[in-house]
Amino acid sequence: MKKGFGIVLVIVLLIFAVGSFFGYQYYKKFYGNNVVKEGYVLIPHSANFNSILDSISPYVKNKDQFAQVAKSKNMDRFFQAGRYRIKSGTNNTDLVNMIKAGNQTENTFRIGDFFTVYQMVGKVAKKTELDSLRFATDLNKIATQKGLTNAEELKKYFFIDTYNFFWTVTPEEFFKKFEDQYNAFWTAERKGKEQSLGLSRDQIYALASLVYKETGGKPDEMKTVAGLYLNRHQKGMKLQSDPTVIYAVSKANNFQGDPIRRVLFKHLREASPYNTYFSAGIPPGPICMVDKNSVDAVLNAQKNDFIYMCADPARFGFHKFTSSAAEHSVNAKEYQDWLNSKNIK
């Protein structure tokens, strides 16, 4: 009797041990940590199961186990393209569910004061699935649908700021985000101020771009600079903004190479409607992308009598303002002497 009971106990313990072993193996395969290092996996729309395995293999301890779990959940047939963050401690089940559900991690984009929309596209496309040519081509199509010439005329929609987008964002989705922001920005109050200025929307953005470039994006002097340019415009004076010269010279060179660091007399003669030393009036469009503050600075320009400004060498990034030509000449010489002392050419 005791002998029979012992045999049964051994069998039970053996079954338990075998069950525990296989149960542990199952748990380890499906729910144990399989991540060896953290990172991001990119899965394009053109991917297949083998290419996904190749992409994820540097991040997992056991590629075969991941593949087995993935197949058991039909990920070899159903998956979502995207940029996926691989976190330490993640198991195969969570990895597979993440990719099947398309729970990708957004990328951060910084839209800066680019001269052109195409320069922006060159930077942005590096963080998307599409190449810059495809991205630019699709933005051109969006522009023509709006009755514009090309994507460059969409510049006013792209406010300077930091944004989040998915790696799989399409040009249409990308532009829609900015178009919605643009429409939300132009409230009834801002439209009323626009009417009061008597300027077109394009002229306001052109002035805003001058304000942004002259102030380096710092809000301290924006309204003062905006007031100065409006004074010059209302008096029929040329705006004579150095950033417009830099833009005109860069545009003549197809924006190849670095922008000029110092505006010289020869640059003032660059024949361009954007060069406000050569051409009278407000440029035909913005010379860079702008932020909301610079547009608001134009809409809420300071009432002053300034018509001259010059960079202040004693306060880097700030200016000296005056309504006196004689005083401006003194300020300009001081600044030129400072440039010479720093050998800036």
PDB file of C-alpha atoms in Angstrom, residues 31 39 74 128 139 156-157 174 250 259 282 286 289 314 331 338:
ATOM      1  CA  TYR A  31       5.989  37.216 -20.574  1.00  0.00           C
ATOM      2  CA  GLY A  39      16.222  51.863 -28.846  1.00  0.00           C
ATOM      3  CA  ASN A  74      -0.509  36.454 -36.469  1.00  0.00           C
ATOM      4  CA  THR A 128       9.761  60.552 -41.458  1.00  0.00           C
ATOM      5  CA  LEU A 139       3.470  69.771 -50.584  1.00  0.00           C
ATOM      6  CA  LYS A 156       3.179  81.495 -43.752  1.00  0.00           C
ATOM      7  CA  TYR A 157       1.423  78.372 -42.458  1.00  0.00           C
ATOM      8  CA  PHE A 174       1.735  67.156 -41.741  1.00  0.00           C
ATOM      9  CA  SER A 250      21.264  83.560 -50.693  1.00  0.00           C
ATOM     10  CA  PRO A 259      24.614  82.831 -45.707  1.00  0.00           C
ATOM     11  CA  ILE A 282       7.540  95.567 -48.351  1.00  0.00           C
ATOM     12  CA  PRO A 286       8.401  86.463 -45.880  1.00  0.00           C
ATOM     13  CA  MET A 289       9.413  81.235 -41.350  1.00  0.00           C
ATOM     14  CA  ALA A 314      27.622  96.585 -26.104  1.00  0.00           C
ATOM     15  CA  ASN A 331      25.776 104.257 -34.054  1.00  0.00           C
ATOM     16  CA  TRP A 338      33.224  96.513 -33.657  1.00  0.00           C
TER      17      TRP A 338
END
